[in-house]
Short mmCIF file of C-alpha atoms in Angstrom, two decimals:
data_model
loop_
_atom_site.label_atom_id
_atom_site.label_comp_id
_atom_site.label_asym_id
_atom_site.label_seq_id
_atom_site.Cartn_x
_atom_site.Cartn_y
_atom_site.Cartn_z
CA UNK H 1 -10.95 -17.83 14.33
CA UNK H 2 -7.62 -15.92 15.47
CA UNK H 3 -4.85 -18.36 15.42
CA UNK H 4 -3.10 -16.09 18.28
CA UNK H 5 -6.29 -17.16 20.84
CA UNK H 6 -6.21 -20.37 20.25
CA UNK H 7 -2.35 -21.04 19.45
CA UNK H 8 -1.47 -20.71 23.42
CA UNK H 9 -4.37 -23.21 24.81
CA UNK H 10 -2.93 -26.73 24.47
CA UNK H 11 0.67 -25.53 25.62
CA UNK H 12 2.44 -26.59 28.91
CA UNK H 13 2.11 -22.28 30.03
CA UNK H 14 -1.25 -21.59 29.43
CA UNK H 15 -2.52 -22.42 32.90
CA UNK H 16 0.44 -20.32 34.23
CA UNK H 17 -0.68 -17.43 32.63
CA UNK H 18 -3.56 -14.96 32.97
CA UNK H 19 -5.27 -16.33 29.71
CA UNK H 20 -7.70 -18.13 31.88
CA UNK H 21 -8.80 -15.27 33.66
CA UNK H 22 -8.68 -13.00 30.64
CA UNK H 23 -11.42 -15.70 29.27
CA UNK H 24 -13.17 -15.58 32.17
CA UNK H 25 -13.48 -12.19 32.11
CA UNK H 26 -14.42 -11.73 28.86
CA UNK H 27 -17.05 -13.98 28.87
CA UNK H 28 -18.78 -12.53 32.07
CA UNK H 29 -17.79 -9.12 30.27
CA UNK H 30 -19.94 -10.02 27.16
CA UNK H 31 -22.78 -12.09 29.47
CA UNK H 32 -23.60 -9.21 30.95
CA UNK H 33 -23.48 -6.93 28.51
CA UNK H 34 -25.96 -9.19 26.62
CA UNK H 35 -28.04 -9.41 29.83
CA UNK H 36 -28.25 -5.11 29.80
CA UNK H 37 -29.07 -5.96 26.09
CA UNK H 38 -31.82 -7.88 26.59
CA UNK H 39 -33.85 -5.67 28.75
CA UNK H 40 -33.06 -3.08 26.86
CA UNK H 41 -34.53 -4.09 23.51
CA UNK H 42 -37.36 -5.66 25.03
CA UNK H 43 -38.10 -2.43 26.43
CA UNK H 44 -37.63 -0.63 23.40
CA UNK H 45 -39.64 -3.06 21.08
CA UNK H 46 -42.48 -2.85 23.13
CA UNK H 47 -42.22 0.95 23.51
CA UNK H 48 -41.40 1.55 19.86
CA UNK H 49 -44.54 -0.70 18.58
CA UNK H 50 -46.73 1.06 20.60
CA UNK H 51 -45.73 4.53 19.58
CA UNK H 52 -45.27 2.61 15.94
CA UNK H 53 -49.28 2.34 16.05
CA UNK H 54 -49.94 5.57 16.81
CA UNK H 55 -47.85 6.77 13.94
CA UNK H 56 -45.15 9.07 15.36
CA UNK H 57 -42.96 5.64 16.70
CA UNK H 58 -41.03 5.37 13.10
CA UNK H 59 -38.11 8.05 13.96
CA UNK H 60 -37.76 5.67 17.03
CA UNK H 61 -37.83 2.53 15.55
CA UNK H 62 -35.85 3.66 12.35
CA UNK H 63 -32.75 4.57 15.78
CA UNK H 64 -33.27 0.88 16.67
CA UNK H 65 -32.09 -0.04 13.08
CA UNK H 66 -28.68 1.80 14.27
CA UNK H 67 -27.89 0.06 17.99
CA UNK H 68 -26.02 -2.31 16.84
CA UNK H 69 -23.50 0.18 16.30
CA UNK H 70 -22.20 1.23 19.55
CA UNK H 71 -22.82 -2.86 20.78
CA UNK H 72 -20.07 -4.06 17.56
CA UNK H 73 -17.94 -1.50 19.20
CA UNK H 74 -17.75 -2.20 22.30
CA UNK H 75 -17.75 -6.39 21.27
CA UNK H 76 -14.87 -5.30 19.02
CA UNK H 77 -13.02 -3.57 21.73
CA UNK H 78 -13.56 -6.91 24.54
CA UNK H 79 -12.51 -9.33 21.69
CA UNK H 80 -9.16 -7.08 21.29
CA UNK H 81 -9.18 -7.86 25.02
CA UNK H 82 -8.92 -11.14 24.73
CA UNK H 83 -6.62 -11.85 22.57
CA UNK H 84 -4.68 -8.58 21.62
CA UNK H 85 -5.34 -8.76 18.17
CA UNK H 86 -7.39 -5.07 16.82
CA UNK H 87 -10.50 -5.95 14.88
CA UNK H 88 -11.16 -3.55 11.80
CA UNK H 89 -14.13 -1.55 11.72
CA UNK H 90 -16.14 -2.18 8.79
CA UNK H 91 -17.75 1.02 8.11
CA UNK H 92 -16.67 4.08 5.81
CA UNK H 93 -15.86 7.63 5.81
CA UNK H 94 -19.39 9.45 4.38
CA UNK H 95 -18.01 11.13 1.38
CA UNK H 96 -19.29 14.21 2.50
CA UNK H 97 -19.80 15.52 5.97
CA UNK H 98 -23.00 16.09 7.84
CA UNK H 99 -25.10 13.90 9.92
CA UNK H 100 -27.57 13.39 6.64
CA UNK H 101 -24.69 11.90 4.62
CA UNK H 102 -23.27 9.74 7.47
CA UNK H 103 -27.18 8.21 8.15
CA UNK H 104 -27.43 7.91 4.23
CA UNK H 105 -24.27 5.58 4.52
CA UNK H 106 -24.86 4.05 7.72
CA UNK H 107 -28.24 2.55 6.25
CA UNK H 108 -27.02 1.15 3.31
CA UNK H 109 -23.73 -0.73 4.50
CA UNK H 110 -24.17 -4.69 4.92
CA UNK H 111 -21.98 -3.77 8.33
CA UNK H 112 -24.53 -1.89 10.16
CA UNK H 113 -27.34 -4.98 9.54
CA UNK H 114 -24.92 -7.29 10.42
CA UNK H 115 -24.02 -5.79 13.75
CA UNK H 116 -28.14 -5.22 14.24
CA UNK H 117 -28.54 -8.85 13.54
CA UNK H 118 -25.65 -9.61 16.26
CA UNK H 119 -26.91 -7.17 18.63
CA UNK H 120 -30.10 -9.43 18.95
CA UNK H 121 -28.30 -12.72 18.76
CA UNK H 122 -26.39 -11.48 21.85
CA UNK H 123 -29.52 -10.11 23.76
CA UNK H 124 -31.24 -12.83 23.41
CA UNK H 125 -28.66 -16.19 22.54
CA UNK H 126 -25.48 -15.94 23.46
CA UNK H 127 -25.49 -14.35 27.24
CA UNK H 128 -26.96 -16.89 29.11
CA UNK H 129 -24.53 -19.28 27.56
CA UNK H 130 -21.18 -16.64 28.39
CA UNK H 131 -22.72 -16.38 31.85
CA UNK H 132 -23.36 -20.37 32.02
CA UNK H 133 -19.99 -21.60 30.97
CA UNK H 134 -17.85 -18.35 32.91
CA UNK H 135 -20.43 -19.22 36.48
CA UNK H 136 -19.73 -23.17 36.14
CA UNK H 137 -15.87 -22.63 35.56
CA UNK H 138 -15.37 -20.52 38.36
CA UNK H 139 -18.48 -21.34 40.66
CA UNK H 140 -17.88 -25.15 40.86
CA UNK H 141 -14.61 -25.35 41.93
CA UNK H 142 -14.79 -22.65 44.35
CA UNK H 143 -18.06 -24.16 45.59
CA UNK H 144 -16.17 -27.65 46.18
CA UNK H 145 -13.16 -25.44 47.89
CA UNK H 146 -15.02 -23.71 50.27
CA UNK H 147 -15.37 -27.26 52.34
CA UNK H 148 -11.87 -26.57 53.16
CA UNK H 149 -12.74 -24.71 56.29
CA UNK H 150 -13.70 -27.75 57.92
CA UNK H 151 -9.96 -28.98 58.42
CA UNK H 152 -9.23 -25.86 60.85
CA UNK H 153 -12.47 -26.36 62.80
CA UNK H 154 -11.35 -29.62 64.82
CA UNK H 155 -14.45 -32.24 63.35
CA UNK H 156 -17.48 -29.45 63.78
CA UNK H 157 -19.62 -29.67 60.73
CA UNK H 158 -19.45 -26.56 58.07
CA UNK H 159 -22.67 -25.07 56.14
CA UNK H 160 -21.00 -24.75 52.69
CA UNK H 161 -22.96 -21.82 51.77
CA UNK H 162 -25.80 -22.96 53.02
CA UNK H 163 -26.71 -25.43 50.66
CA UNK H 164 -25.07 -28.55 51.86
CA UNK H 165 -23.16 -29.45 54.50
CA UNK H 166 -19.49 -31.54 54.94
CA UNK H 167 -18.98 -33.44 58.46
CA UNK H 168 -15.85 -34.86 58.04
CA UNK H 169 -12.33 -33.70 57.31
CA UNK H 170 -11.46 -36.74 55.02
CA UNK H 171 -15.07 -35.04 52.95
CA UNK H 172 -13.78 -31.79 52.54
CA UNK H 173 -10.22 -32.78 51.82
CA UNK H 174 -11.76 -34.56 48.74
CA UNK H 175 -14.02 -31.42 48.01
CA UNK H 176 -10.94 -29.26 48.04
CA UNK H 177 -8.84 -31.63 46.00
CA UNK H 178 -11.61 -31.87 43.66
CA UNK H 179 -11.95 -28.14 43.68
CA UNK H 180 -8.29 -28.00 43.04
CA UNK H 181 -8.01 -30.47 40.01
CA UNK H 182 -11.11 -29.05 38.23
CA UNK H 183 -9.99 -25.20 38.54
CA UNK H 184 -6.90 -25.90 35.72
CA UNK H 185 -9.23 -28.64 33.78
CA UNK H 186 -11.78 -26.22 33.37
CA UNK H 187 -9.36 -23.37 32.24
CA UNK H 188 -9.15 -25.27 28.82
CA UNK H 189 -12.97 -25.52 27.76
CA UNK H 190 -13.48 -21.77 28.89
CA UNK H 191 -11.15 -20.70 27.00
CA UNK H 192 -12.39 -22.84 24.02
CA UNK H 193 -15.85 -21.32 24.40
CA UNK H 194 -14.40 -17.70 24.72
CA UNK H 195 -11.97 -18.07 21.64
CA UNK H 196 -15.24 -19.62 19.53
CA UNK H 197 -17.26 -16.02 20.66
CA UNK H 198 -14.40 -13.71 19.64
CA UNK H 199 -14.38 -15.14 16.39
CA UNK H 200 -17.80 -15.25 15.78
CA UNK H 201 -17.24 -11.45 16.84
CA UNK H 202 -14.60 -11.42 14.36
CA UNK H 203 -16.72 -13.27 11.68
CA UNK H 204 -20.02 -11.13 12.12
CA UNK H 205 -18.60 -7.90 12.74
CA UNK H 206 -15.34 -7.72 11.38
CA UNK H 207 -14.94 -6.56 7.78
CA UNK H 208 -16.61 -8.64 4.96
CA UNK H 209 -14.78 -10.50 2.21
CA UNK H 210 -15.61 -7.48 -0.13
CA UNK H 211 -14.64 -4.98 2.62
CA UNK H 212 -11.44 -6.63 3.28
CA UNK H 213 -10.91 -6.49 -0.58
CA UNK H 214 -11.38 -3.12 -0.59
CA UNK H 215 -9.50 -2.65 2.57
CA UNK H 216 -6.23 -4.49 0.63
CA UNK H 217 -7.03 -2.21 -2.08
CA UNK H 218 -6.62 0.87 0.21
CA UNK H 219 -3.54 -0.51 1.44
CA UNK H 220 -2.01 -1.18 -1.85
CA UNK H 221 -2.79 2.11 -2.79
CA UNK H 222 -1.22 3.42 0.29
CA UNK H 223 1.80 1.22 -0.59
CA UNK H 224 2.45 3.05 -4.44
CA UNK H 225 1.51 6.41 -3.13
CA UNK H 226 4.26 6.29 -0.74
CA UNK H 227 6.54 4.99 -3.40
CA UNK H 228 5.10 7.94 -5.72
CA UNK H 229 5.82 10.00 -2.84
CA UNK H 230 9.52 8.50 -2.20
CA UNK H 231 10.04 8.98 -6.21
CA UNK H 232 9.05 12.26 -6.52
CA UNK H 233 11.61 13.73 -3.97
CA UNK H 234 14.14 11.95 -5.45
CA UNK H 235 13.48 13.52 -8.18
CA UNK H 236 13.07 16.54 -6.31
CA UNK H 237 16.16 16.30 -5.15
CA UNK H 238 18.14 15.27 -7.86
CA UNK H 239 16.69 18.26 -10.25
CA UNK H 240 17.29 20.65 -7.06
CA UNK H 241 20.95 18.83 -6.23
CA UNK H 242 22.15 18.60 -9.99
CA UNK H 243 20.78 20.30 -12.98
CA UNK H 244 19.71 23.77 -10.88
CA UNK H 245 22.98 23.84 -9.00
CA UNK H 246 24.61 22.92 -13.14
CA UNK H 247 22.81 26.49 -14.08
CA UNK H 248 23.28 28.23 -11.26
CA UNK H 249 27.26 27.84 -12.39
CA UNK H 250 26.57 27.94 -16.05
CA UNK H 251 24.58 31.89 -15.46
CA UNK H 252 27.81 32.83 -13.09
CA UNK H 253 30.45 32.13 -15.38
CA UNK H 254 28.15 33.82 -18.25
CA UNK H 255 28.13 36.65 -15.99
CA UNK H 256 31.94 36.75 -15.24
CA UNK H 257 32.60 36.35 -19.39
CA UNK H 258 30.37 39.76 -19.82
CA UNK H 259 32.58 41.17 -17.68
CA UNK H 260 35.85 40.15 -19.73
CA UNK H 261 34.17 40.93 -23.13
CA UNK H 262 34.45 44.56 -24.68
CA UNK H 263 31.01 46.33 -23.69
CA UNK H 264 30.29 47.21 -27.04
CA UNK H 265 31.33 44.55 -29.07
CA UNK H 266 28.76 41.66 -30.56
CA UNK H 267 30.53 39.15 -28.09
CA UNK H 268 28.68 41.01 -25.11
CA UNK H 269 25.26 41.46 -26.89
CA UNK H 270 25.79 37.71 -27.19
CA UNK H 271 26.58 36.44 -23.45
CA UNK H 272 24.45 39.21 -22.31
CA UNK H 273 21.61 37.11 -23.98
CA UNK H 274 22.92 33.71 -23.29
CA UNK H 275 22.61 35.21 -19.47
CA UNK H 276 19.21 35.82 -19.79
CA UNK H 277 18.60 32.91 -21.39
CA UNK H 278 20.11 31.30 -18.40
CA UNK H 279 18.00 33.13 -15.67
CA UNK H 280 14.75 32.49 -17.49
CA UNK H 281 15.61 28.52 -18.01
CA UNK H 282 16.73 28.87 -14.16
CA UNK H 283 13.47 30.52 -12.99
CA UNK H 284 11.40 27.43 -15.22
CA UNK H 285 13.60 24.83 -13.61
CA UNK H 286 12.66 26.04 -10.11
CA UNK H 287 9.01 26.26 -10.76
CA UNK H 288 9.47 22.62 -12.04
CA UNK H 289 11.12 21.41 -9.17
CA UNK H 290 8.25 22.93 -6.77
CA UNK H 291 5.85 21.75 -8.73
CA UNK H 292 7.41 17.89 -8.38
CA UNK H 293 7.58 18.22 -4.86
CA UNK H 294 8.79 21.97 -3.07
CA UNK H 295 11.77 21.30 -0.51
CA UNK H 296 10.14 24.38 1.64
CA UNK H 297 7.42 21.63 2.23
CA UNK H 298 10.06 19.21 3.16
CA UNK H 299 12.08 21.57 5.43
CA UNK H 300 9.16 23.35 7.02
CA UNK H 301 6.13 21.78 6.72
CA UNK H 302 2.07 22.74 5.29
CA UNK H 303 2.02 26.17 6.36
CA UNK H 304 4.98 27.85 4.73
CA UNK H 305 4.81 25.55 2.05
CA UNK H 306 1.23 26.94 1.51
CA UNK H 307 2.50 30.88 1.97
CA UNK H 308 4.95 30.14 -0.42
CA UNK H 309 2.63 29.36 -2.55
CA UNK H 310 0.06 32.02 -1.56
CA UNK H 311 2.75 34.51 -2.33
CA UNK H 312 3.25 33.64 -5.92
CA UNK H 313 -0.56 33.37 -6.74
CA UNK H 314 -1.07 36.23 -9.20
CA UNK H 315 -4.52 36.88 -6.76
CA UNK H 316 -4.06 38.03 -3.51
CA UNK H 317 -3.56 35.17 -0.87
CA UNK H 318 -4.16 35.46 2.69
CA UNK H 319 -2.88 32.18 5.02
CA UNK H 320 -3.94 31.14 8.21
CA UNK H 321 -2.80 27.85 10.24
CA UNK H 322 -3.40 26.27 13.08
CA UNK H 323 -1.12 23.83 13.12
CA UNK H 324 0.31 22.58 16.49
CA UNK H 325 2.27 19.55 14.67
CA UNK H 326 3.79 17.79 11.66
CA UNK H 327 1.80 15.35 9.75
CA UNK H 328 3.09 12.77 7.65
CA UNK H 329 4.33 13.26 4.56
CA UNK H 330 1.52 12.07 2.02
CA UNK H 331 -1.13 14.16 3.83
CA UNK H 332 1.04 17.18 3.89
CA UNK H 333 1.65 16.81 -0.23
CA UNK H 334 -1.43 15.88 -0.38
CA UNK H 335 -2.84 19.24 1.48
CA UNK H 336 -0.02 21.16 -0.54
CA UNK H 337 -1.17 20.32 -4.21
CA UNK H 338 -5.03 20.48 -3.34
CA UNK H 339 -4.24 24.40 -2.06
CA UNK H 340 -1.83 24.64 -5.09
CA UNK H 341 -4.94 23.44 -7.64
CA UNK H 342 -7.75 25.23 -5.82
CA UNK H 343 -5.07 28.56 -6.33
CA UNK H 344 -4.65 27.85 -10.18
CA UNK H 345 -8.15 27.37 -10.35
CA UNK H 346 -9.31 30.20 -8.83
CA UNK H 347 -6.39 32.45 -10.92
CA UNK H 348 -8.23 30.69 -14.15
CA UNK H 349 -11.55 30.51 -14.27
CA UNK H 350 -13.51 32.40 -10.65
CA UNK H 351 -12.36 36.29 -11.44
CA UNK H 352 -11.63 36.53 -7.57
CA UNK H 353 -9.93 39.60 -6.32
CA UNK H 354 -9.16 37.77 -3.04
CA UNK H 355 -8.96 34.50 -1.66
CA UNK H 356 -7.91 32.66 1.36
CA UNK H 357 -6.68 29.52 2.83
CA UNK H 358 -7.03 28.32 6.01
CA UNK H 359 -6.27 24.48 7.80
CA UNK H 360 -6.57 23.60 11.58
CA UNK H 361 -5.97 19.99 12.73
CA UNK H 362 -8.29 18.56 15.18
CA UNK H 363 -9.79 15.45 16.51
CA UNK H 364 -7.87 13.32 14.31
CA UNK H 365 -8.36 15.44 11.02
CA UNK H 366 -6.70 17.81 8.33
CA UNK H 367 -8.88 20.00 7.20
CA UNK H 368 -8.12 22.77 4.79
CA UNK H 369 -10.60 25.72 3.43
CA UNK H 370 -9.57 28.14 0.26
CA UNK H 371 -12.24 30.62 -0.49
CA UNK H 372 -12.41 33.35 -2.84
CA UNK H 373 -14.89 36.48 -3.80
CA UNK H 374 -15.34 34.92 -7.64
CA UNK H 375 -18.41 34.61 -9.68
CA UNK H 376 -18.63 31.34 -8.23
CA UNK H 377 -20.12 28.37 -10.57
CA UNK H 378 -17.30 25.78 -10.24
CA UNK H 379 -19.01 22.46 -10.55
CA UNK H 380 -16.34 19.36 -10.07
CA UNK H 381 -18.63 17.56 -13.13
CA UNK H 382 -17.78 20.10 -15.47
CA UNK H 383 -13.54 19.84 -14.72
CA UNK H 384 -11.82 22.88 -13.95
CA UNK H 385 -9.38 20.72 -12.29
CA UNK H 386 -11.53 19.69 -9.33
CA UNK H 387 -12.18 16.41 -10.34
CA UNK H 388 -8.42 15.69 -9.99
CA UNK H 389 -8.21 17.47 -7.49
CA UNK H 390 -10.51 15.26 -5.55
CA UNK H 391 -8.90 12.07 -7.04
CA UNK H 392 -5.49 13.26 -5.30
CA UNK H 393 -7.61 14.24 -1.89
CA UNK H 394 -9.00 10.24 -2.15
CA UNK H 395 -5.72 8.85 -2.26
CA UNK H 396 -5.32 9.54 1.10
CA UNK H 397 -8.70 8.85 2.32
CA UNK H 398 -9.67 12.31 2.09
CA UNK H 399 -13.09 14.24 1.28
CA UNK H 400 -13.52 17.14 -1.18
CA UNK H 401 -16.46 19.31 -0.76
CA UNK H 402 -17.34 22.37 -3.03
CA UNK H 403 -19.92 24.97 -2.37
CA UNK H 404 -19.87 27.45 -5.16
CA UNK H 405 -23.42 29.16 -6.04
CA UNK H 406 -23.65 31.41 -8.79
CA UNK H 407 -22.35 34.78 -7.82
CA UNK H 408 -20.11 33.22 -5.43
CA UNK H 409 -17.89 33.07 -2.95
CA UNK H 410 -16.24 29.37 -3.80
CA UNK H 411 -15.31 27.63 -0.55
CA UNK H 412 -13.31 24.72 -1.45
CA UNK H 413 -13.00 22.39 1.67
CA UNK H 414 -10.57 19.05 1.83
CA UNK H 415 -10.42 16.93 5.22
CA UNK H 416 -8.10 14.16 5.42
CA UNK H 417 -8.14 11.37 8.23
CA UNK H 418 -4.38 11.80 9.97
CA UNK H 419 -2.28 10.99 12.96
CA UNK H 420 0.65 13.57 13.74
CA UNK H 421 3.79 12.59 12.53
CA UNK H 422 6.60 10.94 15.23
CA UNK H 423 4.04 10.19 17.28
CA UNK H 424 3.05 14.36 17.87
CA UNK H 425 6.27 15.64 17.82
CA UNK H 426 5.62 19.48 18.21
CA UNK H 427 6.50 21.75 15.00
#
């Protein structure tokens, strides 16, 4: 049960605020939603077992097996109603896209039964006791208030909504006050009663124990790759800041001591090697340094990062982005290695004469596609660096998906669940 339901109800405020009528509402919310419920899966029972029997009824009844879906989500979202407090969806990202993959998934997660086995409890349990306890908290006291007429009409009887009626003004004084005093009284068990559903909500179709294990695992892991991330541009940095800026004034002053030496003395064969030397450790550092983490990724963001990249592929690279804002770091990184490995790979092992990269960001999602005119043939079980390649994709709750026949083309495609950085600051 969520402490921050039931934490307000015995304090002084809680009949000053609107968590009575928040309760109320829920409960009448969730009544008749369970009331639509009903109907509806009687009607679809009896229509699926008949088309069941003559044998073309199983696609329909195998759809019943997945209502329960959209009903947890909607229960999730009135319980966040309530109270405020988000409850996680259970289910997973399908590894793979497709509507095949997602059903494969669907069907085998303990969630979906669960919310099929709560679907029915609320169609058939739980709404006539919502609509019970909501109608007597608000229909009793305003049944015993509406004698209060009576006092304005000078002693002439009033039909109380035509059930019974009140003679006297000393009776419907006592109706009202009664009316009055049970309103607040029975703000406390409705709210009871609505706390106990949202957390059987919260118990049935929030995540399990083993999903919230996994769900601290994917937090954790969150947690260390953003420290890897942290790390690695401080090291970045450091390398870019220190040692690179060290040689860039160690080749200089080689160069300025070539100049001072005699041109055809040993000394100038010497320094003329020491400043090649020099250049080619420089050249090694920077590759170093953007293979740790590239400040053009930093400074302007997955596209040029990518070109950059693109440009120093030894096949040609063409880029194309569609990128209307930042993301956070990780995915970025993330995006930047995976187009950095599919490259190498494709410079290593597909024979390509071309390739390409594209990424577009919609609906919530990163998705990036390299492709390249190879021999095709990669297969992620045999290496070739797409196995880690997918390992750094999952970090951030990403996908990997290869299509590579033999005789090709390759299309390498990553998608990575994101929200824009800064809250969709534009690039």
């Amino acid at each position: 049960m969520d402490e921050g339901w039931w934490g307000p109800v015995p304090r002084p405020g809680f009949l000053r605020s609107a968590a009575p009528w928040r309760a109320a509402g829920y409960l009448l919310a969730t009544g008749l939603t369970g009331l639509l419920l009903c109907a509806g899966l009687l009607v679809s029972v009896v229509a699926g077992g008949a088309l069941a029997v003559l044998l073309v009824g199983l696609p329909l009844l195998a759809a019943l097996a997945l209502v329960g879906l959209p009903v947890a989500a909607w229960e999730r979202r009135l319980a966040r109603f309530l109270d405020g407090a988000r409850v996680p969806d259970p289910h997973r990202l399908p590894d793979r896209p497709g509507l095949a993959a997602w059903l494969r998934l669907r069907y085998r997660e303990r969630a979906t039964w669960r919310e099929l086995g709560f679907t029915v409890l609320a169609g058939f349990v739980l709404w006539p006791v919502d609509l019970a306890v909501a109608g007597c908290a608000l229909a009793v006291p305003g049944y015993l208030l509406a004698a209060l007429p009576l006092l304005l009409l000078d002693g002439e009887q009033v039909n109380v909504l035509k059930i019974w009626q009140v003679h006297s003004p000393v009776t419907a004084a006592l109706c009202g006050l009664a009316g009055l005093v049970l309103l607040p009284l029975l703000g406390y068990p409705l709210a009871v009663v609505a706390a106990a559903r949202a957390g059987l909500v919260r118990l049935l179709l929030g995540p399990g124990r083993q999903e919230r294990r996994i769900g601290e695992l994917v937090r954790s892991r969150a947690r260390l790759v953003d420290a890897f991330e942290a790390e690695r541009r401080r090291i970045e940095r450091d390398l870019h800041d220190g040692a690179q800026q060290r040689l860039v004034a160690l080749r200089m002053t080689l160069g300025l001591a070539r100049l001072d030496a005699p041109p055809d003395g040993p000394l100038a064969a010497r320094l003329a090697e020491a400043h090649r030397e020099a250049g080619d450790v420089l050249a090694e550092l920077r590759e170093l340094i953007n293979g740790v983490h590239p400040q053009v990724l930093t400074d302007r963001g997955l596209p040029e990062a990518c070109a950059d990249a693109a440009d120093r592929s030894p096949v040609p690279v063409t880029t194309r982005f569609a990128l209307p804002v930042r993301l956070p770091a990780p995915v970025e990184s993330a995006g930047y290695f995976a187009v950095t490995e599919a490259l190498a790979n494709i410079a290593k092992h597909s024979g390509a004469r071309t390739a390409g990269v594209e990424g577009r960001y919609a609906d919530g999602r990163l998705t990036i596609e390299v492709t390249d005119d190879g021999r095709g043939g990669a297969d992620p079980a045999r290496g070739t660096g797409l196995t880690g390649l997918a390992d750094r994709v999952a970090v951030v709750d990403g996908t990997l998906t290869v299509s590579s026949p033999p005789g090709g083309p390759t299309l390498v495609r990553v998608e990575i669940p994101c929200a824009p950085a800064d809250g969709g600051a534009a690039r």
